[in-house]
Short mmCIF file of C-alpha atoms in Angstrom, two decimals:
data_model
loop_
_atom_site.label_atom_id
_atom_site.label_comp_id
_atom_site.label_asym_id
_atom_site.label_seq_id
_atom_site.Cartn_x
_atom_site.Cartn_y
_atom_site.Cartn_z
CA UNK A 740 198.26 80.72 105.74
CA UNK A 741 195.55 82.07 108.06
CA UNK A 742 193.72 83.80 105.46
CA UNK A 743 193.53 79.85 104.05
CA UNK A 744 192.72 78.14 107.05
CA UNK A 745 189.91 80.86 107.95
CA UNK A 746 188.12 80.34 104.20
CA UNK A 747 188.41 76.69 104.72
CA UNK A 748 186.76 77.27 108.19
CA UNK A 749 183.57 79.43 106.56
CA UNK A 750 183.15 76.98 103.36
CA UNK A 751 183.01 74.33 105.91
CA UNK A 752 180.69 75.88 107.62
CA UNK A 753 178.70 77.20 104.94
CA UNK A 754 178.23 73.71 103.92
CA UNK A 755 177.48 72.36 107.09
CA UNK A 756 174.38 74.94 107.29
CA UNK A 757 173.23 73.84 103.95
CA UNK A 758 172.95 70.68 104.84
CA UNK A 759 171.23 71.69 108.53
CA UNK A 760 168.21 73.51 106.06
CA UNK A 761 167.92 69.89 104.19
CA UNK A 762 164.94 68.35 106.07
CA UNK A 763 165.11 64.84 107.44
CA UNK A 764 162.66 62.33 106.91
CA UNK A 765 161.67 60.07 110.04
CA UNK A 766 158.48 57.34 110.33
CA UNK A 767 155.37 59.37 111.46
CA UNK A 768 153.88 57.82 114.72
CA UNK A 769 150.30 56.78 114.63
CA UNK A 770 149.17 59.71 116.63
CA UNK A 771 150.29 61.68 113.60
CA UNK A 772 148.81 60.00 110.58
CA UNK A 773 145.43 60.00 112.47
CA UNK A 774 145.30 63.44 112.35
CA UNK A 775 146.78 63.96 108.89
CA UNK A 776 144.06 60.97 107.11
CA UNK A 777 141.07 61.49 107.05
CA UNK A 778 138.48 58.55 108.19
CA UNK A 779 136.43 58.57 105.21
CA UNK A 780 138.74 59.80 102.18
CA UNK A 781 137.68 61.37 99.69
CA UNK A 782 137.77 59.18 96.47
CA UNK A 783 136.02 60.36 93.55
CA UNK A 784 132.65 60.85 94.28
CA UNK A 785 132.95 58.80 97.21
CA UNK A 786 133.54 58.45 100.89
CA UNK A 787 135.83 55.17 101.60
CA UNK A 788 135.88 54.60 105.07
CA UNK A 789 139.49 54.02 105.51
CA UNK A 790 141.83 51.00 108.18
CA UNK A 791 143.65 53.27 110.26
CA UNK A 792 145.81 49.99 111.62
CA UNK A 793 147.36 50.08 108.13
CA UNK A 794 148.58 53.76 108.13
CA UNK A 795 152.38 54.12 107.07
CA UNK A 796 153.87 57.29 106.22
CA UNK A 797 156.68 59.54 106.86
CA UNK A 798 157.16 63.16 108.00
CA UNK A 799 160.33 66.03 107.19
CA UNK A 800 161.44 68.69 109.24
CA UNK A 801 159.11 71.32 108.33
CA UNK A 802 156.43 69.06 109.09
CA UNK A 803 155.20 67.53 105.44
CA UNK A 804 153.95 64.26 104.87
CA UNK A 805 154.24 61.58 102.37
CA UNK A 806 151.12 58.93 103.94
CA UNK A 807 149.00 56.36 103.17
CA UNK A 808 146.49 54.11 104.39
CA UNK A 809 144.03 50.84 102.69
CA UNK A 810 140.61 51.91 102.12
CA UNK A 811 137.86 49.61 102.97
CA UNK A 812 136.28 49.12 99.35
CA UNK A 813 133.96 46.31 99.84
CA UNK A 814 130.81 47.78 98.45
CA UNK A 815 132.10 50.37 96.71
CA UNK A 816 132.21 51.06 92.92
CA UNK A 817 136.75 50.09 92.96
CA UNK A 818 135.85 47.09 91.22
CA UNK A 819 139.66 46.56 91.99
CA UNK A 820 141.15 49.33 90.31
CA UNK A 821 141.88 51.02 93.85
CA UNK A 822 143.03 49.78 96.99
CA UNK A 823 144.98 52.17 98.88
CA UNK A 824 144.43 56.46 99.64
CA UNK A 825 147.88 58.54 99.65
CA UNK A 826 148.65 62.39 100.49
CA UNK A 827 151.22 63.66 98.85
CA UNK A 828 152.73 67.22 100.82
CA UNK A 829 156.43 67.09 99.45
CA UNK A 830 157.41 66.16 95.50
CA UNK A 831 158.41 62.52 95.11
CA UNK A 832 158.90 60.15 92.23
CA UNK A 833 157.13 56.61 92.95
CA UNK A 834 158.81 54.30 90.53
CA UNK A 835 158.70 56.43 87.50
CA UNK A 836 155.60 57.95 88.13
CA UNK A 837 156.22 62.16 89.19
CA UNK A 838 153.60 62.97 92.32
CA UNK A 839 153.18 66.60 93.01
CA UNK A 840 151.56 67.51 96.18
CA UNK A 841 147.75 66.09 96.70
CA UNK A 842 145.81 63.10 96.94
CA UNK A 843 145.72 60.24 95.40
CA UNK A 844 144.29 56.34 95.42
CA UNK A 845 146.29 53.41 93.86
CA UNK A 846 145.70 49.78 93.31
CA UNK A 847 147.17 46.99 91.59
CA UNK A 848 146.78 43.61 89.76
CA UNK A 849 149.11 40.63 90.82
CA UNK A 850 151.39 39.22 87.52
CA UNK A 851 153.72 36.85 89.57
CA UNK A 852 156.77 38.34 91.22
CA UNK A 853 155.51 41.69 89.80
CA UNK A 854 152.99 44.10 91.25
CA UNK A 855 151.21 46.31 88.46
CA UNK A 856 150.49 49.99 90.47
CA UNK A 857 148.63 52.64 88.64
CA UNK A 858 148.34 56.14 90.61
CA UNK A 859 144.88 57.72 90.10
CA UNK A 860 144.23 61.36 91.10
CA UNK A 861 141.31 60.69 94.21
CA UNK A 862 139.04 63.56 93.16
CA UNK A 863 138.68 62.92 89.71
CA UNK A 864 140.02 58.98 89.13
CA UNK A 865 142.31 60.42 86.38
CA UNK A 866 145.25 58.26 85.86
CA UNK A 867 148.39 59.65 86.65
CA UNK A 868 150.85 56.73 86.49
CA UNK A 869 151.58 53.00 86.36
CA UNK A 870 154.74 51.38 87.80
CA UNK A 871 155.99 48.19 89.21
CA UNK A 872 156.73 46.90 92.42
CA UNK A 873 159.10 44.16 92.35
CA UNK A 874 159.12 40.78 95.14
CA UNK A 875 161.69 42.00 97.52
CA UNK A 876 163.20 38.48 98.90
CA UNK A 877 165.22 40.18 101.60
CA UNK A 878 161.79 40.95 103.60
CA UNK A 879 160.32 38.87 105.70
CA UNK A 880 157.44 40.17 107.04
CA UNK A 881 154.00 41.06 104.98
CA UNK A 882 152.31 44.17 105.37
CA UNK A 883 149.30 46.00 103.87
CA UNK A 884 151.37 49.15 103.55
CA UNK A 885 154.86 50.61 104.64
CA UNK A 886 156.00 53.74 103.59
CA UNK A 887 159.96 53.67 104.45
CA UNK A 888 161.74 56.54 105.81
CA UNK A 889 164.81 57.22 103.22
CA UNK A 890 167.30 56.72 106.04
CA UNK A 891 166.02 52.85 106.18
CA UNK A 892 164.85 52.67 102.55
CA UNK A 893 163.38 54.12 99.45
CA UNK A 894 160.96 51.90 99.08
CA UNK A 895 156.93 51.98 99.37
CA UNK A 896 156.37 48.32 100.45
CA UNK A 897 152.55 47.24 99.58
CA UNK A 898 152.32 43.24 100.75
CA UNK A 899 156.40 41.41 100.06
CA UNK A 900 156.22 44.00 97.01
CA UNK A 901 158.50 47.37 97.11
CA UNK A 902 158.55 50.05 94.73
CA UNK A 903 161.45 52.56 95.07
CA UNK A 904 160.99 56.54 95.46
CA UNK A 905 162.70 59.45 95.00
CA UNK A 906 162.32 62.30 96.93
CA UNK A 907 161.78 65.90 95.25
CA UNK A 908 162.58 69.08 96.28
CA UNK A 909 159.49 71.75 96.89
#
């Protein structure tokens, strides 16, 4: 009976470690994103200067980022295809559309309650993805950009749109 109760001690334990290593996603604090964007990003053979009031992101435990922030493309060559830089340091799945870690630039065109988001790589402009982001009725407020932390939400929230994520493991 003690031989029992001790290896359902140490699998309980073991467990509980595992789940210690599994990093933690919080908000990041402004301080944070402003060092981690830059204030002209990078965007294909551009520098966008970049509204650091619209930064969202989040941050793990071991100190990677998922961020974004609206570039300022008003005389710029977007012509509306992009609207908004993101670095990538940790996997994730944005709708259906598989990020690896890097940088990219996304817009969208409006089609009713639907949001049309295509992923570009910012270096090159090379599409990567398209998904959708869907009218979310339960929120209330508008904002340019809001990267939820997975304990809240899995969403990406551009405007009273949301597209769900997945987190991936690096």
């Amino acid at each position: 009976m003690k031989r029992i109760l001790l290896l359902a001690f140490i699998a309980a334990a073991i467990g509980t470690l595992t789940q210690a290593q599994k990093p933690a996603w919080r908000q990041a604090s402004d301080t944070e994103l402003a060092s981690l964007l830059p204030a002209r990003a990078p965007v294909i053979k551009e520098h966008i200067e970049t509204e650091m009031r619209t930064a969202s992101g989040i941050v793990d435990g071991q100190g990677r980022y998922i961020a974004g922030v609206v570039l300022i493309t008003a005389g710029y060559s977007a012509e509306g295809k992009y609207s908004h830089f993101l670095v990538v340091q940790s996997p994730i799945k944005i709708g259906g559309v598989d990020l690896k870690p890097g940088e990219y630039i996304f817009g969208y065109t409006h089609a009713g309650d639907v949001l049309n988001v295509h992923f570009n790589d910012a270096a090159t402009g090379t599409l990567v993805g398209t998904t959708d982001a869907h009218l979310i009725p339960s929120i209330k407020g508008v904002t340019n950009l809001h990267i939820w932390p997975p304990a809240t939400r899995t969403i990406i929230q551009i405007g009273r749109f949301g597209i769900p994520y997945e987190l991936g493991e690096k």
